[in-house]
Amino acid sequence: MKLSVTITLKKDVLDPQGKAVQNTLQGMGIDNLKSLRQGKYFEIELNESNESAAKKKVDDMCKMLLANLIIENYKIDIVK
Amino acid sequence: MKLSVTITLKKDVLDPQGKAVQNTLQGMGIDNLKSLRQGKYFEIELNESNESAAKKKVDDMCKMLLANLIIENYKIDIVK
């Protein structure tokens, strides 16, 4: 089973990396750009056919290593 | 309008960073882990209410700066 994890910074956390990308795009002539925030993305394949067991396992991985729960949110999806 | 961009490495491109995360998780006792690949994620807000115009604009950003088309694929979604 294949799952994806999307990790984003919480709303009130500054994102200097995203800001730098945003400024670069604006400097390249992109207008109408209101905000850009950068996150992380993982695609995880598990030897596990039960959907909720797989989600639980990936949730554990997020808590243990992938996400910093103090400043980040994460979202787990099944990849079809 | 808010859009998301998910950038992943193409299938045959090595992902040493993902591999390092995978090894770390396995060392922490996660079994059943078949593969883990890391990607990038952007959340972009545009002052643009037309869906296809917004997608076109984000597509331009991907081609100009966000994605390396030689080794990466990208996917654009509307964030509700």
mmCIF file of C-alpha atoms in Angstrom:
data_model
loop_
_atom_site.group_PDB
_atom_site.id
_atom_site.type_symbol
_atom_site.label_atom_id
_atom_site.label_comp_id
_atom_site.label_asym_id
_atom_site.label_seq_id
_atom_site.Cartn_x
_atom_site.Cartn_y
_atom_site.Cartn_z
ATOM 1 C CA MET A 1 0.000 0.000 0.000
ATOM 2 C CA LYS A 2 1.255 3.430 -0.974
ATOM 3 C CA LEU A 3 0.620 6.483 1.188
ATOM 4 C CA SER A 4 1.605 10.097 0.950
ATOM 5 C CA VAL A 5 2.461 12.494 3.743
ATOM 6 C CA THR A 6 2.224 16.233 3.226
ATOM 7 C CA ILE A 7 3.854 18.352 5.887
ATOM 8 C CA THR A 8 3.132 22.061 6.091
ATOM 9 C CA LEU A 9 4.220 24.776 8.479
ATOM 10 C CA LYS A 10 1.544 25.934 10.895
ATOM 11 C CA LYS A 11 -0.196 29.136 9.905
ATOM 12 C CA ASP A 12 1.659 31.466 12.230
ATOM 13 C CA VAL A 13 5.128 30.051 11.632
ATOM 14 C CA LEU A 14 7.334 32.169 9.383
ATOM 15 C CA ASP A 15 8.512 30.526 6.183
ATOM 16 C CA PRO A 16 11.664 32.323 4.969
ATOM 17 C CA GLN A 17 12.350 29.660 2.336
ATOM 18 C CA GLY A 18 8.895 30.071 0.822
ATOM 19 C CA LYS A 19 9.274 33.838 0.993
ATOM 20 C CA ALA A 20 12.545 33.629 -0.932
ATOM 21 C CA VAL A 21 10.881 31.545 -3.654
ATOM 22 C CA GLN A 22 7.981 33.990 -3.758
ATOM 23 C CA ASN A 23 10.308 36.976 -4.143
ATOM 24 C CA THR A 24 12.244 35.200 -6.885
ATOM 25 C CA LEU A 25 9.060 34.442 -8.820
ATOM 26 C CA GLN A 26 7.906 38.043 -8.467
ATOM 27 C CA GLY A 27 11.308 39.201 -9.690
ATOM 28 C CA MET A 28 10.834 36.930 -12.718
ATOM 29 C CA GLY A 29 7.656 38.785 -13.592
ATOM 30 C CA ILE A 30 4.939 36.665 -11.982
ATOM 31 C CA ASP A 31 2.226 39.014 -10.758
ATOM 32 C CA ASN A 32 -0.974 38.217 -8.812
ATOM 33 C CA LEU A 33 1.101 36.102 -6.422
ATOM 34 C CA LYS A 34 -0.367 36.555 -2.971
ATOM 35 C CA SER A 35 1.591 34.032 -0.935
ATOM 36 C CA LEU A 36 3.743 30.973 -1.330
ATOM 37 C CA ARG A 37 4.579 28.534 1.432
ATOM 38 C CA GLN A 38 6.838 25.550 1.173
ATOM 39 C CA GLY A 39 6.290 22.155 2.743
ATOM 40 C CA LYS A 40 7.592 18.626 2.559
ATOM 41 C CA TYR A 41 6.191 15.590 0.838
ATOM 42 C CA PHE A 42 6.882 11.883 1.337
ATOM 43 C CA GLU A 43 5.674 8.891 -0.626
ATOM 44 C CA ILE A 44 5.786 5.768 1.482
ATOM 45 C CA GLU A 45 5.252 2.180 0.361
ATOM 46 C CA LEU A 46 4.355 -0.320 3.042
ATOM 47 C CA ASN A 47 3.970 -4.092 3.024
ATOM 48 C CA GLU A 48 0.585 -3.738 4.640
ATOM 49 C CA SER A 49 -2.763 -4.298 2.976
ATOM 50 C CA ASN A 50 -5.029 -3.013 5.756
ATOM 51 C CA GLU A 51 -5.776 0.645 5.172
ATOM 52 C CA SER A 52 -6.209 1.772 8.752
ATOM 53 C CA ALA A 53 -3.182 -0.213 9.946
ATOM 54 C CA ALA A 54 -1.096 1.420 7.213
ATOM 55 C CA LYS A 55 -2.350 4.881 8.168
ATOM 56 C CA LYS A 56 -1.583 4.188 11.816
ATOM 57 C CA LYS A 57 1.957 3.132 10.929
ATOM 58 C CA VAL A 58 2.575 6.238 8.854
ATOM 59 C CA ASP A 59 1.085 8.361 11.621
ATOM 60 C CA ASP A 60 3.670 6.852 13.973
ATOM 61 C CA MET A 61 6.449 7.704 11.505
ATOM 62 C CA CYS A 62 5.263 11.310 11.341
ATOM 63 C CA LYS A 63 5.256 11.609 15.112
ATOM 64 C CA MET A 64 8.634 9.896 15.512
ATOM 65 C CA LEU A 65 10.623 11.517 12.768
ATOM 66 C CA LEU A 66 8.992 13.098 9.741
ATOM 67 C CA ALA A 67 7.128 16.043 11.237
ATOM 68 C CA ASN A 68 8.003 18.546 13.910
ATOM 69 C CA LEU A 69 4.669 18.750 15.690
ATOM 70 C CA ILE A 70 5.528 22.013 17.374
ATOM 71 C CA ILE A 71 5.671 23.976 14.148
ATOM 72 C CA GLU A 72 4.230 21.645 11.505
ATOM 73 C CA ASN A 73 0.948 19.976 10.538
ATOM 74 C CA TYR A 74 0.801 16.758 8.562
ATOM 75 C CA LYS A 75 -1.769 15.043 6.380
ATOM 76 C CA ILE A 76 -1.764 11.373 5.384
ATOM 77 C CA ASP A 77 -3.456 10.158 2.196
ATOM 78 C CA ILE A 78 -3.746 6.863 0.415
ATOM 79 C CA VAL A 79 -2.143 6.990 -3.051
ATOM 80 C CA LYS A 80 -4.192 5.084 -5.632
ATOM 81 C CA MET B 1 -7.446 30.997 -5.273
ATOM 82 C CA LYS B 2 -5.194 28.536 -3.499
ATOM 83 C CA LEU B 3 -3.289 25.839 -5.358
ATOM 84 C CA SER B 4 -0.852 23.185 -4.314
ATOM 85 C CA VAL B 5 2.137 21.862 -6.218
ATOM 86 C CA THR B 6 3.592 18.459 -5.416
ATOM 87 C CA ILE B 7 6.988 17.756 -6.914
ATOM 88 C CA THR B 8 8.354 14.218 -6.961
ATOM 89 C CA LEU B 9 11.508 12.707 -8.361
ATOM 90 C CA LYS B 10 11.019 10.657 -11.519
ATOM 91 C CA LYS B 11 10.861 6.919 -10.990
ATOM 92 C CA ASP B 12 14.415 6.102 -12.049
ATOM 93 C CA VAL B 13 16.112 8.972 -10.244
ATOM 94 C CA LEU B 14 17.938 7.985 -7.065
ATOM 95 C CA ASP B 15 16.724 9.620 -3.855
ATOM 96 C CA PRO B 16 19.536 9.506 -1.284
ATOM 97 C CA GLN B 17 17.664 11.823 1.095
ATOM 98 C CA GLY B 18 14.585 9.586 1.090
ATOM 99 C CA LYS B 19 16.810 6.560 1.515
ATOM 100 C CA ALA B 20 18.430 8.131 4.578
ATOM 101 C CA VAL B 21 15.011 8.787 6.122
ATOM 102 C CA GLN B 22 13.946 5.222 5.299
ATOM 103 C CA ASN B 23 17.054 3.765 6.953
ATOM 104 C CA THR B 24 16.533 5.926 10.012
ATOM 105 C CA LEU B 25 12.916 4.786 10.378
ATOM 106 C CA GLN B 26 13.969 1.160 9.991
ATOM 107 C CA GLY B 27 16.635 1.702 12.620
ATOM 108 C CA MET B 28 13.928 3.073 14.893
ATOM 109 C CA GLY B 29 12.045 -0.194 14.594
ATOM 110 C CA ILE B 30 9.563 0.471 11.785
ATOM 111 C CA ASP B 31 9.156 -2.758 9.834
ATOM 112 C CA ASN B 32 7.101 -3.438 6.673
ATOM 113 C CA LEU B 33 8.618 -0.318 5.137
ATOM 114 C CA LYS B 34 9.136 -1.011 1.451
ATOM 115 C CA SER B 35 10.218 2.358 0.127
ATOM 116 C CA LEU B 36 10.192 6.023 1.024
ATOM 117 C CA ARG B 37 10.762 8.845 -1.403
ATOM 118 C CA GLN B 38 10.906 12.497 -0.581
ATOM 119 C CA GLY B 39 9.453 15.326 -2.619
ATOM 120 C CA LYS B 40 8.621 18.979 -2.341
ATOM 121 C CA TYR B 41 5.341 20.720 -1.700
ATOM 122 C CA PHE B 42 4.242 24.302 -2.296
ATOM 123 C CA GLU B 43 1.019 26.061 -1.367
ATOM 124 C CA ILE B 44 0.420 29.054 -3.583
ATOM 125 C CA GLU B 45 -2.217 31.743 -3.211
ATOM 126 C CA LEU B 46 -3.042 33.761 -6.294
ATOM 127 C CA ASN B 47 -5.203 36.815 -6.866
ATOM 128 C CA GLU B 48 -6.964 35.021 -9.691
ATOM 129 C CA SER B 49 -10.480 33.665 -9.623
ATOM 130 C CA ASN B 50 -10.440 31.744 -12.914
ATOM 131 C CA GLU B 51 -9.439 28.150 -12.269
ATOM 132 C CA SER B 52 -7.749 27.387 -15.565
ATOM 133 C CA ALA B 53 -5.911 30.726 -15.624
ATOM 134 C CA ALA B 54 -4.638 30.047 -12.104
ATOM 135 C CA LYS B 55 -3.479 26.548 -13.075
ATOM 136 C CA LYS B 56 -1.742 27.934 -16.148
ATOM 137 C CA LYS B 57 0.068 30.501 -14.019
ATOM 138 C CA VAL B 58 1.235 27.888 -11.518
ATOM 139 C CA ASP B 59 2.286 25.649 -14.392
ATOM 140 C CA ASP B 60 4.480 28.501 -15.635
ATOM 141 C CA MET B 61 6.009 28.860 -12.157
ATOM 142 C CA CYS B 62 6.830 25.139 -12.080
ATOM 143 C CA LYS B 63 8.525 25.305 -15.453
ATOM 144 C CA MET B 64 10.416 28.508 -14.636
ATOM 145 C CA LEU B 65 11.611 27.782 -11.140
ATOM 146 C CA LEU B 66 9.902 25.267 -8.893
ATOM 147 C CA ALA B 67 10.555 21.972 -10.674
ATOM 148 C CA ASN B 68 13.559 20.545 -12.442
ATOM 149 C CA LEU B 69 11.813 18.938 -15.398
ATOM 150 C CA ILE B 70 14.787 16.723 -16.201
ATOM 151 C CA ILE B 71 14.547 14.738 -12.985
ATOM 152 C CA GLU B 72 11.195 15.739 -11.464
ATOM 153 C CA ASN B 73 7.467 15.444 -12.122
ATOM 154 C CA TYR B 74 4.954 17.906 -10.779
ATOM 155 C CA LYS B 75 1.249 17.886 -10.069
ATOM 156 C CA ILE B 76 -0.978 20.923 -9.576
ATOM 157 C CA ASP B 77 -4.179 20.768 -7.524
ATOM 158 C CA ILE B 78 -6.767 23.265 -6.414
ATOM 159 C CA VAL B 79 -6.898 23.549 -2.622
ATOM 160 C CA LYS B 80 -10.477 23.881 -1.383
#
